Amino acid sequence: MYMHFARKESTDKVYDLAVIGAGPAGSLAAALAARAGLSVIMFEQKKHPRTKICGGFLSGRAISLLPQDLELLSLQYEPVYQISVIKNRTPNTYNSKSRLGLVLKRDKLDQLLAEYAVRTGVKLKENETVESVQTVKPDGNNKDLYLLKSTKNKDVNIFANYLIVADGVNSNNAGKVGLPGKHSFYGWGLSKVINMESPVAETGTLKFYPLPFLGGMGWSFSGPKWTNHGVGGITGKKHLKKAYPKLFASDFEANPEDEKPNTWPLPFLGPLKKNAKYNSIVIGDAAGLVEPFSGEGLYNSFKSAHLAISAILKSMAKIDSQVAAAEIYNPLFRKHFYRAFIKTLPGAALLHARSIMAPSTLPSQIAALMGNSLWFNETFDLSSIGTDGLLVKDIGN
Ligand SMILES: Cc1cc2nc3c(=O)[nH]c(=O)nc-3n(C[C@H](O)[C@H](O)[C@H](O)COP(=O)(O)OP(=O)(O)OC[C@H]3O[C@@H](n4cnc5c(N)ncnc54)[C@H](O)[C@@H]3O)c2cc1C
């Protein structure tokens, strides 16, 4: 539904790009766009550092999509070289020669990414919830624009040529630009950070506890002074709430008064949906891009950010012929998410079967999944989409 709009030339600024949500997906997309020379405004309803329920594991493949000058290693982190799958109390362990990723605190990672976006020139509006988004045709403009209003500044009109919706799994902004809104089916994760060296902690190792009948797994990931315990799966919160204390009874014995683990959805069916229309693109959890076997979401959040900025830059280069970003993004999305997902589903089922039939082989398979080298993993080549110039390959050890 388009609306004619009288824009006040003096006060109403038109940004090249507006981003809703400064989580990892939104902040990376905003930063990539600003580094390419676009004027970018980004809204975040909370203030960083804000809590986000997460296991806190950043895989090697996710790291490879981050800019080198992000100074990721300035955060407190634990490098991971080992994966252990525990079945019937027996650990099956895989040792890797190369680093598989980092365990870190999500609030700190997200804050670093948002601050990085600001350093690249993004105007970040924190504590500002976007409450309305419309497609408008301002008088005298030959192009439709996005008009955003936030709860804090209801009288201020923010216009943008392009829009990225990165407002997480409970997205209520995608629907406002005519794209599928909230997800109807997703998995759940429950997790809790214990600020001490836990009795089952082993730094440098990711521990997994297969729960194949819940379509998921439990985990124990240890950072330098904390351990993240959790369970995830697709059968619903009730089953997971029962599984958690069975796996991590010591959490409750040590501190019986402690808070219970918090729950958060894991949306993974997004590749089956359409995620771009005209010049708006939905990315990250808002687009439902979590990996179905492991629950890893950061890699696909970053991947969708790269694809979205690539499409926007190409659309801007074709400004005279008015090629909308969606015309470029939708085929990219089909290639890099839809087709990849169709192969990933049987891959996830096989990995669950392996956890029952041959658990000793699962750790190396999980390492390969996170290293992007299983048969169903897609090789994602940034140079083919044109955003690799913003990155360097090695961020050290
Ligand atoms: C229990 C659990 C464990 C997980 N563990 C891992 C893991 O170890 N590794 C991994 O890779 N992935 C993990 N994930 C998945 C990962 O957390 C998500 O995929 C990731 O957070 C997606 O990032 P995002 O930027 O899309 O969304 P989010 O991180 O949810 O960010 C969205 C942002 O938008 C803001 N926002 C929302 N609405 C508005 C609005 N109207 N206006 C302004 N701002 C708004 C929110 O405040 C938020 O900051 C886990 C998920 C769960 C639930």
CSV table of C-alpha atoms and ligand atoms in Angstrom, one decimal:
chain,number,residue,atom,x,y,z
A,1,MET,CA,0.0,0.0,0.0
A,2,TYR,CA,1.7,3.2,-1.2
A,3,MET,CA,1.1,6.6,0.2
A,4,HIS,CA,1.8,10.1,-1.2
A,5,PHE,CA,3.7,12.2,1.3
A,6,ALA,CA,4.8,15.8,1.5
A,7,ARG,CA,8.4,15.7,2.6
A,8,LYS,CA,9.9,18.7,4.4
A,9,GLU,CA,13.1,19.3,2.4
A,10,SER,CA,14.8,21.2,5.3
A,11,THR,CA,14.4,18.7,8.1
A,12,ASP,CA,13.5,15.3,6.6
A,13,LYS,CA,16.8,13.6,5.8
A,14,VAL,CA,16.8,10.7,3.3
A,15,TYR,CA,19.3,8.0,4.2
A,16,ASP,CA,20.6,5.5,1.7
A,17,LEU,CA,19.8,2.7,4.1
A,18,ALA,CA,17.8,2.3,7.4
A,19,VAL,CA,18.4,-0.8,9.5
A,20,ILE,CA,16.0,-2.0,12.1
A,21,GLY,CA,17.7,-4.0,14.9
A,22,ALA,CA,21.3,-3.8,16.0
A,23,GLY,CA,21.9,-7.5,16.7
A,24,PRO,CA,24.8,-9.2,14.9
A,25,ALA,CA,22.9,-9.3,11.5
A,26,GLY,CA,21.9,-5.7,11.5
A,27,SER,CA,25.2,-4.3,12.8
A,28,LEU,CA,27.3,-6.2,10.3
A,29,ALA,CA,25.0,-5.2,7.4
A,30,ALA,CA,25.0,-1.5,8.5
A,31,ALA,CA,28.8,-1.5,8.9
A,32,LEU,CA,29.3,-3.1,5.4
A,33,ALA,CA,27.0,-0.5,3.9
A,34,ALA,CA,28.7,2.4,5.6
A,35,ARG,CA,32.2,1.1,4.6
A,36,ALA,CA,30.9,1.1,1.0
A,37,GLY,CA,30.1,4.8,1.3
A,38,LEU,CA,26.3,4.7,2.1
A,39,SER,CA,24.6,6.9,4.6
A,40,VAL,CA,23.1,4.5,7.2
A,41,ILE,CA,20.8,4.9,10.2
A,42,MET,CA,20.2,1.9,12.5
A,43,PHE,CA,17.6,1.6,15.3
A,44,GLU,CA,17.9,-0.6,18.3
A,45,GLN,CA,15.1,-0.9,20.9
A,46,LYS,CA,17.5,-1.6,23.7
A,47,LYS,CA,20.9,-0.3,24.7
A,48,HIS,CA,24.1,-2.3,24.3
A,49,PRO,CA,25.3,-4.3,26.1
A,50,ARG,CA,21.9,-6.0,26.1
A,51,THR,CA,21.2,-9.6,27.0
A,52,LYS,CA,20.7,-12.2,24.2
A,53,ILE,CA,20.1,-15.8,25.0
A,54,CYS,CA,22.7,-17.8,23.2
A,55,GLY,CA,25.4,-20.5,23.6
A,56,GLY,CA,28.0,-17.9,22.8
A,57,PHE,CA,29.9,-20.0,20.3
A,58,LEU,CA,31.2,-18.1,17.3
A,59,SER,CA,32.3,-20.7,14.7
A,60,GLY,CA,35.3,-20.4,12.3
A,61,ARG,CA,33.0,-20.0,9.4
A,62,ALA,CA,31.2,-17.1,11.1
A,63,ILE,CA,34.5,-15.4,12.0
A,64,SER,CA,35.5,-15.6,8.3
A,65,LEU,CA,32.6,-13.2,7.5
A,66,LEU,CA,33.7,-10.5,9.9
A,67,PRO,CA,35.9,-7.5,9.2
A,68,GLN,CA,39.5,-7.8,10.5
A,69,ASP,CA,39.5,-4.4,12.1
A,70,LEU,CA,36.6,-5.4,14.3
A,71,GLU,CA,39.2,-6.2,17.0
A,72,LEU,CA,37.3,-9.4,17.9
A,73,LEU,CA,40.2,-10.7,20.0
A,74,SER,CA,39.9,-7.7,22.3
A,75,LEU,CA,36.9,-9.5,23.9
A,76,GLN,CA,37.3,-12.2,26.6
A,77,TYR,CA,37.2,-15.5,24.8
A,78,GLU,CA,38.2,-19.1,24.9
A,79,PRO,CA,39.5,-20.7,21.6
A,80,VAL,CA,38.0,-24.1,20.8
A,81,TYR,CA,40.1,-27.0,19.5
A,82,GLN,CA,38.1,-29.9,20.7
A,83,ILE,CA,34.6,-31.3,20.3
A,84,SER,CA,33.2,-33.9,22.7
A,85,VAL,CA,29.9,-35.8,22.3
A,86,ILE,CA,28.8,-37.4,25.5
A,87,LYS,CA,26.5,-40.4,25.2
A,88,ASN,CA,25.6,-42.6,28.2
A,89,ARG,CA,28.2,-40.7,30.2
A,90,THR,CA,30.9,-41.7,27.8
A,91,PRO,CA,32.8,-38.8,26.0
A,92,ASN,CA,33.7,-39.3,22.3
A,93,THR,CA,36.2,-36.6,21.5
A,94,TYR,CA,37.7,-35.1,18.3
A,95,ASN,CA,40.8,-32.9,18.4
A,96,SER,CA,41.3,-30.4,15.7
A,97,LYS,CA,44.7,-29.0,14.6
A,98,SER,CA,43.1,-25.7,13.7
A,99,ARG,CA,40.9,-23.4,15.8
A,100,LEU,CA,37.2,-24.3,15.4
A,101,GLY,CA,35.9,-21.0,16.8
A,102,LEU,CA,35.6,-19.0,20.0
A,103,VAL,CA,33.4,-19.1,23.1
A,104,LEU,CA,32.5,-15.6,24.1
A,105,LYS,CA,29.8,-13.6,25.8
A,106,ARG,CA,27.0,-12.6,23.4
A,107,ASP,CA,26.3,-9.3,25.0
A,108,LYS,CA,29.9,-8.3,24.5
A,109,LEU,CA,30.1,-9.5,20.9
A,110,ASP,CA,26.9,-7.6,20.0
A,111,GLN,CA,28.1,-4.5,21.6
A,112,LEU,CA,31.4,-4.7,19.8
A,113,LEU,CA,29.6,-5.1,16.4
A,114,ALA,CA,27.3,-2.2,17.1
A,115,GLU,CA,30.2,0.0,18.2
A,116,TYR,CA,32.1,-1.0,15.1
A,117,ALA,CA,29.1,0.0,12.9
A,118,VAL,CA,29.3,3.4,14.6
A,119,ARG,CA,33.0,3.7,13.9
A,120,THR,CA,32.3,3.1,10.2
A,121,GLY,CA,29.9,6.0,10.2
A,122,VAL,CA,26.5,4.4,11.0
A,123,LYS,CA,24.2,6.7,13.0
A,124,LEU,CA,23.0,4.4,15.8
A,125,LYS,CA,19.8,5.2,17.6
A,126,GLU,CA,19.6,3.1,20.8
A,127,ASN,CA,16.6,2.8,23.1
A,128,GLU,CA,14.5,3.6,20.0
A,129,THR,CA,11.9,1.0,18.9
A,130,VAL,CA,10.8,1.4,15.3
A,131,GLU,CA,7.0,1.3,15.6
A,132,SER,CA,5.9,2.1,12.1
A,133,VAL,CA,7.3,1.6,8.6
A,134,GLN,CA,5.6,2.6,5.4
A,135,THR,CA,6.4,2.7,1.8
A,136,VAL,CA,5.7,6.3,0.6
A,137,LYS,CA,6.1,8.4,-2.5
A,138,PRO,CA,7.1,11.8,-1.4
A,139,ASP,CA,5.9,14.7,-3.7
A,140,GLY,CA,8.5,15.5,-6.3
A,141,ASN,CA,10.3,12.1,-5.9
A,142,ASN,CA,10.3,9.6,-8.7
A,143,LYS,CA,11.0,6.7,-6.4
A,144,ASP,CA,9.3,5.2,-3.4
A,145,LEU,CA,11.0,5.6,-0.1
A,146,TYR,CA,10.7,4.0,3.3
A,147,LEU,CA,9.3,6.2,6.1
A,148,LEU,CA,10.2,5.1,9.6
A,149,LYS,CA,9.0,6.4,13.0
A,150,SER,CA,10.3,5.4,16.4
A,151,THR,CA,8.6,5.4,19.7
A,152,LYS,CA,11.0,8.0,21.1
A,153,ASN,CA,10.7,10.6,18.3
A,154,LYS,CA,7.2,10.3,17.0
A,155,ASP,CA,7.4,13.6,15.2
A,156,VAL,CA,10.6,12.9,13.3
A,157,ASN,CA,10.3,11.4,9.9
A,158,ILE,CA,13.2,9.1,8.8
A,159,PHE,CA,13.3,8.4,5.1
A,160,ALA,CA,15.5,5.8,3.4
A,161,ASN,CA,15.9,4.4,-0.1
A,162,TYR,CA,16.7,0.9,1.2
A,163,LEU,CA,15.5,-0.9,4.3
A,164,ILE,CA,17.0,-3.9,6.2
A,165,VAL,CA,14.8,-5.6,8.7
A,166,ALA,CA,17.0,-7.3,11.3
A,167,ASP,CA,14.8,-7.3,14.3
A,168,GLY,CA,15.2,-10.9,15.4
A,169,VAL,CA,12.9,-13.9,15.6
A,170,ASN,CA,10.0,-11.9,17.0
A,171,SER,CA,10.1,-9.5,14.0
A,172,ASN,CA,7.1,-7.4,13.7
A,173,ASN,CA,8.5,-5.1,11.0
A,174,ALA,CA,8.8,-7.6,8.1
A,175,GLY,CA,5.0,-7.7,7.9
A,176,LYS,CA,4.8,-3.9,7.6
A,177,VAL,CA,6.6,-4.0,4.3
A,178,GLY,CA,4.6,-6.9,2.9
A,179,LEU,CA,6.9,-9.7,3.7
A,180,PRO,CA,6.0,-12.8,5.8
A,181,GLY,CA,6.1,-11.7,9.4
A,182,LYS,CA,6.3,-13.8,12.5
A,183,HIS,CA,7.5,-17.4,12.2
A,184,SER,CA,4.8,-20.1,12.8
A,185,PHE,CA,7.1,-23.1,13.6
A,186,TYR,CA,10.5,-23.0,15.2
A,187,GLY,CA,12.7,-24.9,17.7
A,188,TRP,CA,13.4,-23.7,21.2
A,189,GLY,CA,16.6,-23.2,23.1
A,190,LEU,CA,17.0,-22.9,26.9
A,191,SER,CA,20.3,-21.6,28.3
A,192,LYS,CA,22.0,-20.3,31.3
A,193,VAL,CA,25.4,-18.7,32.0
A,194,ILE,CA,27.1,-19.9,35.2
A,195,ASN,CA,29.7,-17.4,36.3
A,196,MET,CA,32.2,-19.8,37.7
A,197,GLU,CA,34.2,-22.8,36.6
A,198,SER,CA,31.5,-25.4,36.4
A,199,PRO,CA,32.1,-28.9,37.7
A,200,VAL,CA,31.7,-30.3,34.2
A,201,ALA,CA,33.6,-27.4,32.5
A,202,GLU,CA,36.5,-28.1,30.2
A,203,THR,CA,37.8,-25.0,28.5
A,204,GLY,CA,38.7,-25.3,24.9
A,205,THR,CA,36.1,-28.1,24.4
A,206,LEU,CA,32.6,-27.8,23.1
A,207,LYS,CA,30.6,-30.6,24.8
A,208,PHE,CA,27.4,-31.9,23.2
A,209,TYR,CA,24.8,-34.2,24.7
A,210,PRO,CA,22.6,-35.7,21.9
A,211,LEU,CA,18.8,-35.6,22.5
A,212,PRO,CA,17.8,-37.2,19.1
A,213,PHE,CA,14.2,-37.8,20.3
A,214,LEU,CA,13.7,-34.1,21.0
A,215,GLY,CA,15.3,-33.3,17.6
A,216,GLY,CA,18.1,-31.5,19.4
A,217,MET,CA,21.1,-31.5,21.8
A,218,GLY,CA,22.3,-30.2,25.1
A,219,TRP,CA,25.6,-28.3,25.3
A,220,SER,CA,28.2,-27.1,27.8
A,221,PHE,CA,30.5,-24.4,26.4
A,222,SER,CA,33.1,-22.9,28.7
A,223,GLY,CA,34.6,-19.4,28.5
A,224,PRO,CA,37.5,-18.2,30.7
A,225,LYS,CA,35.4,-17.6,33.8
A,226,TRP,CA,31.9,-18.9,32.9
A,227,THR,CA,30.1,-21.9,31.5
A,228,ASN,CA,27.1,-21.7,29.2
A,229,HIS,CA,24.7,-24.7,29.7
A,230,GLY,CA,21.7,-25.3,27.5
A,231,VAL,CA,19.4,-27.6,25.6
A,232,GLY,CA,17.7,-27.0,22.3
A,233,GLY,CA,15.3,-29.0,20.1
A,234,ILE,CA,12.1,-28.9,18.1
A,235,THR,CA,9.7,-30.8,20.3
A,236,GLY,CA,8.8,-27.8,22.4
A,237,LYS,CA,9.7,-26.0,25.7
A,238,LYS,CA,8.1,-28.6,28.0
A,239,HIS,CA,10.4,-31.4,27.0
A,240,LEU,CA,13.5,-29.2,27.1
A,241,LYS,CA,12.7,-28.0,30.6
A,242,LYS,CA,12.7,-31.6,31.7
A,243,ALA,CA,15.9,-32.4,29.9
A,244,TYR,CA,17.9,-29.5,31.3
A,245,PRO,CA,18.0,-30.5,35.0
A,246,LYS,CA,18.7,-34.1,34.0
A,247,LEU,CA,21.9,-33.0,32.2
A,248,PHE,CA,23.0,-30.3,34.5
A,249,ALA,CA,21.8,-31.3,37.9
A,250,SER,CA,24.9,-29.7,39.5
A,251,ASP,CA,23.7,-26.2,38.5
A,252,PHE,CA,20.7,-26.6,40.8
A,253,GLU,CA,22.7,-28.3,43.6
A,254,ALA,CA,25.4,-25.6,43.7
A,255,ASN,CA,23.0,-22.6,43.6
A,256,PRO,CA,19.4,-23.7,44.3
A,257,GLU,CA,18.2,-20.1,44.5
A,258,ASP,CA,19.6,-19.3,41.0
A,259,GLU,CA,17.5,-18.1,38.1
A,260,LYS,CA,16.1,-20.9,35.9
A,261,PRO,CA,17.5,-21.1,32.3
A,262,ASN,CA,15.9,-18.7,29.9
A,263,THR,CA,14.1,-19.7,26.7
A,264,TRP,CA,14.3,-18.2,23.2
A,265,PRO,CA,13.0,-19.5,19.8
A,266,LEU,CA,15.3,-21.0,17.2
A,267,PRO,CA,13.7,-20.2,13.7
A,268,PHE,CA,15.0,-22.4,10.9
A,269,LEU,CA,12.3,-22.6,8.2
A,270,GLY,CA,13.0,-19.2,6.8
A,271,PRO,CA,14.8,-20.4,3.6
A,272,LEU,CA,11.4,-21.6,2.4
A,273,LYS,CA,9.9,-18.1,2.6
A,274,LYS,CA,10.4,-14.9,0.5
A,275,ASN,CA,12.6,-12.4,2.3
A,276,ALA,CA,12.8,-9.4,0.0
A,277,LYS,CA,10.3,-7.0,-1.6
A,278,TYR,CA,11.1,-3.9,-3.6
A,279,ASN,CA,14.0,-2.3,-1.7
A,280,SER,CA,13.5,-4.0,1.6
A,281,ILE,CA,15.3,-7.2,2.8
A,282,VAL,CA,14.8,-9.3,5.9
A,283,ILE,CA,18.0,-10.9,7.4
A,284,GLY,CA,19.2,-13.0,10.3
A,285,ASP,CA,16.8,-14.5,12.8
A,286,ALA,CA,14.0,-12.3,11.4
A,287,ALA,CA,14.4,-14.3,8.2
A,288,GLY,CA,14.5,-17.6,10.1
A,289,LEU,CA,18.0,-18.7,9.1
A,290,VAL,CA,19.2,-20.8,12.0
A,291,GLU,CA,21.1,-24.0,11.1
A,292,PRO,CA,18.6,-26.9,11.8
A,293,PHE,CA,21.0,-29.4,13.3
A,294,SER,CA,23.3,-27.3,15.5
A,295,GLY,CA,21.1,-24.2,16.2
A,296,GLU,CA,24.1,-22.1,15.0
A,297,GLY,CA,22.6,-18.8,13.8
A,298,LEU,CA,25.5,-16.3,13.7
A,299,TYR,CA,27.0,-17.7,10.5
A,300,ASN,CA,23.8,-17.4,8.5
A,301,SER,CA,23.1,-14.0,10.1
A,302,PHE,CA,26.4,-12.7,8.7
A,303,LYS,CA,25.9,-14.5,5.4
A,304,SER,CA,22.5,-12.8,4.9
A,305,ALA,CA,24.0,-9.4,5.8
A,306,HIS,CA,26.7,-9.8,3.1
A,307,LEU,CA,24.1,-11.0,0.5
A,308,ALA,CA,21.8,-8.1,1.4
A,309,ILE,CA,24.5,-5.4,1.1
A,310,SER,CA,25.7,-6.9,-2.2
A,311,ALA,CA,22.2,-6.7,-3.6
A,312,ILE,CA,21.7,-3.1,-2.4
A,313,LEU,CA,25.1,-2.0,-3.9
A,314,LYS,CA,24.2,-3.6,-7.2
A,315,SER,CA,20.8,-2.0,-7.2
A,316,MET,CA,22.3,1.4,-6.5
A,317,ALA,CA,24.8,0.9,-9.4
A,318,LYS,CA,21.7,0.4,-11.6
A,319,ILE,CA,19.9,3.4,-10.3
A,320,ASP,CA,19.0,4.7,-13.7
A,321,SER,CA,17.3,1.5,-14.8
A,322,GLN,CA,15.6,1.3,-11.3
A,323,VAL,CA,16.4,-2.3,-10.6
A,324,ALA,CA,15.0,-3.0,-7.1
A,325,ALA,CA,17.2,-4.7,-4.5
A,326,ALA,CA,14.7,-7.6,-4.2
A,327,GLU,CA,15.2,-8.4,-7.9
A,328,ILE,CA,18.9,-9.0,-7.2
A,329,TYR,CA,18.5,-10.5,-3.6
A,330,ASN,CA,15.7,-13.0,-4.3
A,331,PRO,CA,17.8,-15.1,-6.8
A,332,LEU,CA,20.8,-14.9,-4.4
A,333,PHE,CA,18.7,-16.0,-1.5
A,334,ARG,CA,17.3,-18.9,-3.6
A,335,LYS,CA,20.8,-20.0,-4.5
A,336,HIS,CA,22.5,-19.5,-1.1
A,337,PHE,CA,19.7,-20.3,1.4
A,338,TYR,CA,16.8,-22.2,-0.3
A,339,ARG,CA,18.8,-24.7,-2.3
A,340,ALA,CA,21.3,-25.1,0.6
A,341,PHE,CA,18.5,-25.7,3.0
A,342,ILE,CA,16.9,-28.5,0.9
A,343,LYS,CA,20.2,-30.4,1.3
A,344,THR,CA,20.6,-29.5,4.9
A,345,LEU,CA,17.4,-31.1,6.1
A,346,PRO,CA,18.4,-34.7,5.3
A,347,GLY,CA,21.9,-33.8,6.5
A,348,ALA,CA,20.5,-32.8,9.9
A,349,ALA,CA,18.4,-36.0,10.1
A,350,LEU,CA,21.5,-38.1,9.3
A,351,LEU,CA,23.5,-36.4,12.0
A,352,HIS,CA,20.7,-37.1,14.5
A,353,ALA,CA,20.7,-40.8,13.4
A,354,ARG,CA,24.5,-40.9,13.8
A,355,SER,CA,24.2,-39.7,17.4
A,356,ILE,CA,22.2,-42.9,18.1
A,357,MET,CA,24.0,-45.4,15.8
A,358,ALA,CA,27.6,-44.2,15.8
A,359,PRO,CA,28.1,-41.5,18.4
A,360,SER,CA,31.9,-41.8,18.3
A,361,THR,CA,31.8,-40.4,14.7
A,362,LEU,CA,29.7,-37.4,15.6
A,363,PRO,CA,32.3,-35.0,17.0
A,364,SER,CA,34.3,-34.9,13.7
A,365,GLN,CA,31.1,-34.4,11.8
A,366,ILE,CA,30.1,-31.5,14.0
A,367,ALA,CA,33.6,-30.0,13.5
A,368,ALA,CA,33.2,-30.5,9.7
A,369,LEU,CA,29.7,-28.9,9.8
A,370,MET,CA,31.1,-25.8,11.6
A,371,GLY,CA,34.1,-25.7,9.2
A,372,ASN,CA,31.6,-25.8,6.2
A,373,SER,CA,33.0,-29.0,4.8
A,374,LEU,CA,30.2,-31.6,5.1
A,375,TRP,CA,28.5,-32.8,1.8
A,376,PHE,CA,25.5,-30.6,2.3
A,377,ASN,CA,27.4,-27.5,3.3
A,378,GLU,CA,27.4,-24.7,0.7
A,379,THR,CA,30.7,-23.1,-0.3
A,380,PHE,CA,30.1,-19.5,0.2
A,381,ASP,CA,32.5,-17.3,-1.8
A,382,LEU,CA,32.3,-13.7,-0.9
A,383,SER,CA,34.3,-12.7,-3.9
A,384,SER,CA,31.5,-13.9,-6.1
A,385,ILE,CA,29.0,-11.5,-4.5
A,386,GLY,CA,31.5,-8.6,-4.2
A,387,THR,CA,31.7,-7.8,-0.5
A,388,ASP,CA,35.0,-9.5,0.1
A,389,GLY,CA,36.9,-6.3,-0.4
A,390,LEU,CA,35.6,-5.2,3.0
A,391,LEU,CA,37.3,-8.2,4.8
A,392,VAL,CA,40.6,-9.8,5.3
A,393,LYS,CA,41.0,-13.5,5.8
A,394,ASP,CA,43.1,-14.0,8.9
A,395,ILE,CA,42.2,-12.6,12.4
A,396,GLY,CA,45.0,-14.4,14.2
A,397,ASN,CA,44.9,-17.1,16.9
B,1,LIG,C1,19.5,-20.8,23.3
B,1,LIG,C2,20.1,-20.3,22.1
B,1,LIG,C3,21.5,-20.6,21.9
B,1,LIG,C4,22.1,-20.2,20.7
B,1,LIG,N1,23.5,-20.4,20.6
B,1,LIG,C5,24.1,-20.0,19.5
B,1,LIG,C6,25.5,-20.2,19.4
B,1,LIG,O1,26.2,-20.7,20.3
B,1,LIG,N2,26.1,-19.8,18.2
B,1,LIG,C7,25.4,-19.2,17.2
B,1,LIG,O2,26.0,-19.0,16.1
B,1,LIG,N3,24.1,-19.0,17.3
B,1,LIG,C8,23.4,-19.4,18.4
B,1,LIG,N4,22.1,-19.1,18.5
B,1,LIG,C9,21.4,-18.3,17.5
B,1,LIG,C10,21.7,-16.8,17.5
B,1,LIG,O3,21.6,-16.4,18.8
B,1,LIG,C11,20.8,-16.0,16.6
B,1,LIG,O4,20.8,-16.7,15.3
B,1,LIG,C12,21.3,-14.6,16.4
B,1,LIG,O5,21.1,-13.9,17.6
B,1,LIG,C13,20.6,-13.8,15.3
B,1,LIG,O6,21.0,-12.5,15.3
B,1,LIG,P1,20.1,-11.3,14.7
B,1,LIG,O7,20.9,-10.1,14.6
B,1,LIG,O8,19.3,-11.8,13.5
B,1,LIG,O9,18.9,-11.2,15.9
B,1,LIG,P2,19.0,-10.7,17.4
B,1,LIG,O10,20.3,-11.0,17.9
B,1,LIG,O11,17.8,-11.2,18.0
B,1,LIG,O12,18.9,-9.1,17.2
B,1,LIG,C14,17.8,-8.4,16.9
B,1,LIG,C15,17.8,-7.0,17.5
B,1,LIG,O13,16.7,-6.2,17.0
B,1,LIG,C16,16.2,-5.4,18.1
B,1,LIG,N5,14.8,-5.1,17.8
B,1,LIG,C17,13.7,-5.9,17.8
B,1,LIG,N6,12.6,-5.2,17.4
B,1,LIG,C18,13.0,-3.9,17.2
B,1,LIG,C19,12.4,-2.7,16.8
B,1,LIG,N7,11.1,-2.7,16.6
B,1,LIG,N8,13.1,-1.5,16.8
B,1,LIG,C20,14.4,-1.5,17.0
B,1,LIG,N9,15.1,-2.6,17.4
B,1,LIG,C21,14.4,-3.8,17.5
B,1,LIG,C22,16.4,-6.3,19.3
B,1,LIG,O14,16.4,-5.6,20.5
B,1,LIG,C23,17.7,-7.0,19.0
B,1,LIG,O15,18.8,-6.3,19.5
B,1,LIG,C24,21.4,-19.5,19.7
B,1,LIG,C25,20.1,-19.2,19.9
B,1,LIG,C26,19.4,-19.6,21.1
B,1,LIG,C27,18.0,-19.3,21.2
